[in-house]
Amino acid sequence: MSLLEEYWPAGLGALALAAVSLGTYLGTGRLLGVSGMLARLLRPRETMRLARSERGLTDTEALARALEAATRAEFGGGCDAVPLPPPPGVTAAGRPLPASIPRPPWAALAVFAACTALGGLLSATLSGTLSFHWDLGPVHGRLFSEGPTSWVILLLGGVLVGFGTQMAGGCTSGHGLSGCSRLQPASLLATVCFFGTAVLLSLLLARIMA
Amino acid sequence: MASKQCPHAADCPLFAAFQVRAFLRIWQMNYCDATFERCVRYQRIVEGKEVPLSLMPNGKQLPDLGAPKKE
């Protein structure tokens, strides 16, 4: 007996996605963006180097001192000679610098990726649809033939998705969930583009397969 | 005349820092509000690369504040 139907009810899925988005923000202080997280996961050396380079920057007073030194090094006496007005609402002494949010460590990205796979496994188990097989299903087989060719095409599809998300600066989670929920124009446009393309392609394939 | 500000200013943690200290506004005037195209942070965003918080608009890195001090 399955605990869940084959597919989750749409409303429950929406609630789960909202919980993951909100949980990521509350837990890490950063917006959810799975393609970016995966890209950082696949570049462990750069991810760790970035984390090292930002070590200590959460100390706002130390950051203020470092910024002051960098300012003097860049502009010399010019920064004192030019009487710049303080920003609106700020006294001459200034306000405390905003606290920077530490970058999630590489291990946290690995845990997130593992939990993503485990979530799919759990969902399939609860719905009673868990099975392991090496073919990609009858529809994929009809469209792209069987055997190694279908796997090569699948790999090419994955590469195109990766290329597209890097080019667009986000994927369905980064633009679709995090960006659209903040009404970011670029994310709204990106989501319209990739969902619109997906709907059109689905309709086209349905017609071809009919 | 309409001001031309970096489109990534709202999400830039350094821009937020420039906003709260008059002393640091010289960066904003020289990069964010003027020729933001020469800001190395902007260039990295456009190239889809990670932007370290410690990277200044001129391409120089802030020192590693967490490193132990040399005697």
Tab-separated table of C-alpha atoms in Angstrom:
chain	number	residue	atom	x	y	z
A	1	MET	CA	0.000	0.000	0.000
A	2	SER	CA	1.389	3.401	-0.889
A	3	LEU	CA	1.336	6.271	1.580
A	4	LEU	CA	1.056	8.861	-1.170
A	5	GLU	CA	-0.430	8.923	-4.636
A	6	GLU	CA	1.913	8.635	-7.612
A	7	TYR	CA	2.208	12.407	-7.831
A	8	TRP	CA	1.889	14.814	-4.955
A	9	PRO	CA	-1.127	17.132	-5.018
A	10	ALA	CA	-0.091	20.422	-6.632
A	11	GLY	CA	-0.876	22.437	-3.504
A	12	LEU	CA	1.249	20.174	-1.325
A	13	GLY	CA	4.109	20.416	-3.810
A	14	ALA	CA	3.860	24.210	-3.753
A	15	LEU	CA	3.956	24.222	0.038
A	16	ALA	CA	7.003	21.946	0.025
A	17	LEU	CA	8.833	24.206	-2.448
A	18	ALA	CA	7.966	27.266	-0.368
A	19	ALA	CA	9.261	25.497	2.751
A	20	VAL	CA	12.552	24.610	1.026
A	21	SER	CA	12.991	28.165	-0.304
A	22	LEU	CA	12.185	29.771	3.031
A	23	GLY	CA	14.197	27.186	4.961
A	24	THR	CA	17.264	27.815	2.789
A	25	TYR	CA	16.969	31.551	3.335
A	26	LEU	CA	16.464	31.237	7.077
A	27	GLY	CA	19.193	28.634	7.416
A	28	THR	CA	21.892	30.217	5.261
A	29	GLY	CA	20.771	33.813	4.835
A	30	ARG	CA	20.985	33.310	1.081
A	31	LEU	CA	18.348	32.740	-1.562
A	32	LEU	CA	17.792	29.282	-2.977
A	33	GLY	CA	19.463	28.663	-6.325
A	34	VAL	CA	20.114	25.011	-7.052
A	35	SER	CA	22.138	25.416	-10.269
A	36	GLY	CA	24.470	27.871	-8.548
A	37	MET	CA	24.828	25.549	-5.563
A	38	LEU	CA	25.582	22.644	-7.883
A	39	ALA	CA	28.153	24.719	-9.796
A	40	ARG	CA	29.899	25.598	-6.522
A	41	LEU	CA	29.701	21.975	-5.408
A	42	LEU	CA	31.501	20.894	-8.577
A	43	ARG	CA	34.241	23.478	-7.989
A	44	PRO	CA	35.321	22.564	-4.456
A	45	ARG	CA	38.721	24.267	-4.620
A	46	GLU	CA	37.298	27.605	-5.753
A	47	THR	CA	34.438	27.366	-3.233
A	48	MET	CA	36.855	26.764	-0.367
A	49	ARG	CA	39.227	29.481	-1.603
A	50	LEU	CA	36.344	31.986	-1.661
A	51	ALA	CA	35.295	30.990	1.845
A	52	ARG	CA	38.893	31.489	3.033
A	53	SER	CA	39.182	34.886	1.342
A	54	GLU	CA	36.055	36.065	3.162
A	55	ARG	CA	37.148	34.783	6.544
A	56	GLY	CA	36.847	37.494	9.136
A	57	LEU	CA	34.734	39.818	6.979
A	58	THR	CA	31.736	39.143	9.206
A	59	ASP	CA	33.512	41.288	11.817
A	60	THR	CA	32.047	44.608	10.718
A	61	GLU	CA	34.581	46.751	12.569
A	62	ALA	CA	37.505	44.845	11.036
A	63	LEU	CA	35.790	45.175	7.660
A	64	ALA	CA	35.405	48.932	8.194
A	65	ARG	CA	39.128	49.259	8.972
A	66	ALA	CA	40.062	47.193	5.914
A	67	LEU	CA	37.786	49.275	3.693
A	68	GLU	CA	39.285	52.487	5.048
A	69	ALA	CA	42.803	51.247	4.305
A	70	ALA	CA	41.761	50.159	0.810
A	71	THR	CA	40.147	53.552	0.207
A	72	ARG	CA	43.272	55.442	1.228
A	73	ALA	CA	45.408	53.141	-0.936
A	74	GLU	CA	43.200	53.742	-3.978
A	75	PHE	CA	42.387	57.432	-3.678
A	76	GLY	CA	45.227	58.662	-1.463
A	77	GLY	CA	44.541	62.040	0.080
A	78	GLY	CA	41.722	62.587	-2.372
A	79	CYS	CA	39.211	60.877	-0.182
A	80	ASP	CA	39.890	63.405	2.589
A	81	ALA	CA	40.291	66.402	0.307
A	82	VAL	CA	36.958	65.959	-1.448
A	83	PRO	CA	34.244	66.765	1.081
A	84	LEU	CA	31.690	64.159	0.101
A	85	PRO	CA	28.310	64.558	1.697
A	86	PRO	CA	27.243	61.714	3.946
A	87	PRO	CA	24.603	59.447	2.449
A	88	PRO	CA	20.990	60.464	3.149
A	89	GLY	CA	20.014	59.739	6.727
A	90	VAL	CA	23.604	59.078	7.798
A	91	THR	CA	25.574	61.274	10.172
A	92	ALA	CA	29.191	62.208	9.476
A	93	ALA	CA	30.307	59.396	11.795
A	94	GLY	CA	28.352	56.918	9.717
A	95	ARG	CA	26.383	53.879	10.724
A	96	PRO	CA	27.666	50.385	11.485
A	97	LEU	CA	28.439	48.461	8.345
A	98	PRO	CA	25.826	45.895	7.373
A	99	ALA	CA	26.829	42.434	8.530
A	100	SER	CA	27.956	40.214	5.699
A	101	ILE	CA	26.467	36.784	5.372
A	102	PRO	CA	29.002	33.976	5.417
A	103	ARG	CA	29.093	31.790	2.329
A	104	PRO	CA	27.727	28.268	2.945
A	105	PRO	CA	30.668	25.861	3.253
A	106	TRP	CA	31.247	23.250	0.575
A	107	ALA	CA	30.074	20.504	2.933
A	108	ALA	CA	26.670	22.217	3.266
A	109	LEU	CA	26.326	22.179	-0.528
A	110	ALA	CA	27.150	18.468	-0.548
A	111	VAL	CA	24.512	17.814	2.128
A	112	PHE	CA	21.951	19.799	0.111
A	113	ALA	CA	22.693	17.774	-3.042
A	114	ALA	CA	22.496	14.505	-1.110
A	115	CYS	CA	19.188	15.541	0.473
A	116	THR	CA	17.796	16.420	-2.976
A	117	ALA	CA	18.483	12.851	-4.141
A	118	LEU	CA	17.197	11.390	-0.877
A	119	GLY	CA	14.009	13.449	-1.188
A	120	GLY	CA	13.297	11.950	-4.592
A	121	LEU	CA	14.027	8.484	-3.246
A	122	LEU	CA	11.735	9.028	-0.265
A	123	SER	CA	8.929	10.397	-2.436
A	124	ALA	CA	9.128	7.427	-4.837
A	125	THR	CA	9.217	4.984	-1.910
A	126	LEU	CA	6.185	6.540	-0.221
A	127	SER	CA	4.204	6.547	-3.452
A	128	GLY	CA	5.137	2.910	-4.131
A	129	THR	CA	6.689	3.736	-7.515
A	130	LEU	CA	10.319	3.092	-6.636
A	131	SER	CA	11.994	0.869	-9.189
A	132	PHE	CA	15.434	0.725	-10.774
A	133	HIS	CA	15.783	0.331	-14.513
A	134	TRP	CA	18.219	1.368	-17.237
A	135	ASP	CA	15.833	2.383	-20.009
A	136	LEU	CA	14.561	5.934	-20.106
A	137	GLY	CA	10.923	5.084	-20.674
A	138	PRO	CA	8.836	4.370	-23.773
A	139	VAL	CA	8.287	8.009	-24.776
A	140	HIS	CA	11.989	8.847	-24.643
A	141	GLY	CA	12.731	5.652	-26.548
A	142	ARG	CA	10.298	6.526	-29.323
A	143	LEU	CA	11.693	10.016	-29.657
A	144	PHE	CA	15.408	9.380	-29.361
A	145	SER	CA	15.765	5.640	-29.980
A	146	GLU	CA	17.010	3.106	-27.448
A	147	GLY	CA	20.442	2.175	-26.214
A	148	PRO	CA	23.577	4.293	-25.980
A	149	THR	CA	22.232	6.971	-28.345
A	150	SER	CA	19.448	7.828	-25.931
A	151	TRP	CA	21.998	8.263	-23.126
A	152	VAL	CA	24.175	10.528	-25.261
A	153	ILE	CA	21.129	12.658	-26.058
A	154	LEU	CA	20.239	12.765	-22.378
A	155	LEU	CA	23.779	13.922	-21.589
A	156	LEU	CA	23.586	16.609	-24.282
A	157	GLY	CA	20.286	17.767	-22.815
A	158	GLY	CA	21.918	18.070	-19.405
A	159	VAL	CA	24.807	20.074	-20.860
A	160	LEU	CA	22.354	22.432	-22.578
A	161	VAL	CA	20.449	22.917	-19.320
A	162	GLY	CA	23.700	23.675	-17.500
A	163	PHE	CA	24.783	26.110	-20.221
A	164	GLY	CA	21.373	27.805	-20.208
A	165	THR	CA	21.256	28.251	-16.440
A	166	GLN	CA	24.739	29.764	-16.377
A	167	MET	CA	23.882	32.068	-19.259
A	168	ALA	CA	20.573	33.134	-17.688
A	169	GLY	CA	22.065	33.480	-14.201
A	170	GLY	CA	19.692	30.975	-12.625
A	171	CYS	CA	17.336	28.047	-13.051
A	172	THR	CA	13.808	27.117	-12.024
A	173	SER	CA	14.679	27.512	-8.360
A	174	GLY	CA	16.830	30.653	-8.552
A	175	HIS	CA	14.636	32.543	-11.004
A	176	GLY	CA	11.338	30.663	-10.643
A	177	LEU	CA	11.165	30.452	-6.851
A	178	SER	CA	13.577	32.976	-5.364
A	179	GLY	CA	13.395	35.620	-8.100
A	180	CYS	CA	9.671	35.518	-8.899
A	181	SER	CA	8.740	35.582	-5.219
A	182	ARG	CA	10.652	38.886	-4.990
A	183	LEU	CA	9.081	40.119	-8.244
A	184	GLN	CA	12.493	40.587	-9.852
A	185	PRO	CA	11.896	41.646	-13.482
A	186	ALA	CA	14.794	39.542	-14.849
A	187	SER	CA	13.503	36.456	-13.028
A	188	LEU	CA	9.937	37.014	-14.199
A	189	LEU	CA	11.171	37.303	-17.781
A	190	ALA	CA	13.458	34.258	-17.461
A	191	THR	CA	10.632	32.163	-15.976
A	192	VAL	CA	8.230	33.168	-18.724
A	193	CYS	CA	10.880	32.192	-21.279
A	194	PHE	CA	11.781	28.772	-19.928
A	195	PHE	CA	8.297	27.731	-18.833
A	196	GLY	CA	6.790	29.053	-22.050
A	197	THR	CA	9.355	27.130	-24.078
A	198	ALA	CA	8.665	23.981	-22.057
A	199	VAL	CA	4.903	24.244	-22.571
A	200	LEU	CA	5.284	24.832	-26.302
A	201	LEU	CA	7.718	21.954	-26.676
A	202	SER	CA	5.429	19.644	-24.679
A	203	LEU	CA	2.498	20.523	-26.945
A	204	LEU	CA	4.654	19.975	-30.013
A	205	LEU	CA	5.883	16.598	-28.765
A	206	ALA	CA	2.351	15.539	-27.846
A	207	ARG	CA	1.313	16.307	-31.412
A	208	ILE	CA	4.267	14.420	-32.864
A	209	MET	CA	3.657	11.424	-30.617
A	210	ALA	CA	-0.069	11.289	-31.310
B	1	MET	CA	20.040	64.378	-15.793
B	2	ALA	CA	19.130	60.835	-14.908
B	3	SER	CA	21.809	59.084	-12.875
B	4	LYS	CA	23.340	55.940	-14.277
B	5	GLN	CA	23.864	53.475	-11.464
B	6	CYS	CA	25.140	49.927	-11.566
B	7	PRO	CA	22.188	47.550	-12.101
B	8	HIS	CA	23.636	45.210	-9.454
B	9	ALA	CA	23.999	47.888	-6.781
B	10	ALA	CA	20.937	46.720	-4.844
B	11	ASP	CA	22.418	43.241	-4.375
B	12	CYS	CA	26.037	44.291	-3.841
B	13	PRO	CA	27.168	44.017	-0.206
B	14	LEU	CA	29.990	46.477	-0.826
B	15	PHE	CA	27.583	49.064	-2.216
B	16	ALA	CA	25.574	48.635	0.995
B	17	ALA	CA	28.755	49.342	2.951
B	18	PHE	CA	29.501	52.439	0.841
B	19	GLN	CA	26.066	53.727	1.771
B	20	VAL	CA	26.634	53.932	5.507
B	21	ARG	CA	29.998	55.731	5.679
B	22	ALA	CA	30.609	59.110	4.035
B	23	PHE	CA	34.295	58.235	3.756
B	24	LEU	CA	33.528	55.246	1.534
B	25	ARG	CA	31.224	57.099	-0.832
B	26	ILE	CA	34.165	57.969	-3.038
B	27	TRP	CA	33.981	54.374	-4.329
B	28	GLN	CA	30.317	54.824	-5.154
B	29	MET	CA	30.999	58.081	-6.971
B	30	ASN	CA	33.934	56.619	-8.923
B	31	TYR	CA	32.444	53.248	-9.764
B	32	CYS	CA	28.792	52.507	-8.900
B	33	ASP	CA	27.334	55.853	-9.998
B	34	ALA	CA	29.707	56.638	-12.810
B	35	THR	CA	31.493	54.085	-14.931
B	36	PHE	CA	30.319	50.883	-13.297
B	37	GLU	CA	31.414	48.943	-16.369
B	38	ARG	CA	35.010	49.180	-15.139
B	39	CYS	CA	34.119	47.741	-11.718
B	40	VAL	CA	35.699	44.304	-11.494
B	41	ARG	CA	32.800	43.069	-9.375
B	42	TYR	CA	30.353	44.094	-12.109
B	43	GLN	CA	32.503	42.454	-14.767
B	44	ARG	CA	32.565	39.153	-12.849
B	45	ILE	CA	28.771	39.168	-12.415
B	46	VAL	CA	28.313	39.747	-16.143
B	47	GLU	CA	30.672	36.838	-16.828
B	48	GLY	CA	28.635	34.627	-14.471
B	49	LYS	CA	31.520	34.261	-12.034
B	50	GLU	CA	31.472	34.237	-8.258
B	51	VAL	CA	32.108	37.616	-6.656
B	52	PRO	CA	34.012	37.435	-3.370
B	53	LEU	CA	32.937	39.983	-0.780
B	54	SER	CA	36.616	40.827	-0.328
B	55	LEU	CA	37.011	41.922	-3.977
B	56	MET	CA	37.106	45.695	-4.342
B	57	PRO	CA	35.824	47.474	-7.484
B	58	ASN	CA	39.423	48.142	-8.564
B	59	GLY	CA	40.207	44.407	-8.573
B	60	LYS	CA	42.265	44.406	-5.381
B	61	GLN	CA	41.482	42.041	-2.538
B	62	LEU	CA	40.868	43.080	1.038
B	63	PRO	CA	43.324	41.375	3.372
B	64	ASP	CA	42.359	38.084	4.975
B	65	LEU	CA	40.943	39.451	8.214
B	66	GLY	CA	40.632	36.012	9.743
B	67	ALA	CA	44.277	35.093	9.236
B	68	PRO	CA	46.470	35.066	12.336
B	69	LYS	CA	48.467	38.288	12.701
B	70	LYS	CA	52.207	38.125	12.016
B	71	GLU	CA	54.439	38.927	14.983
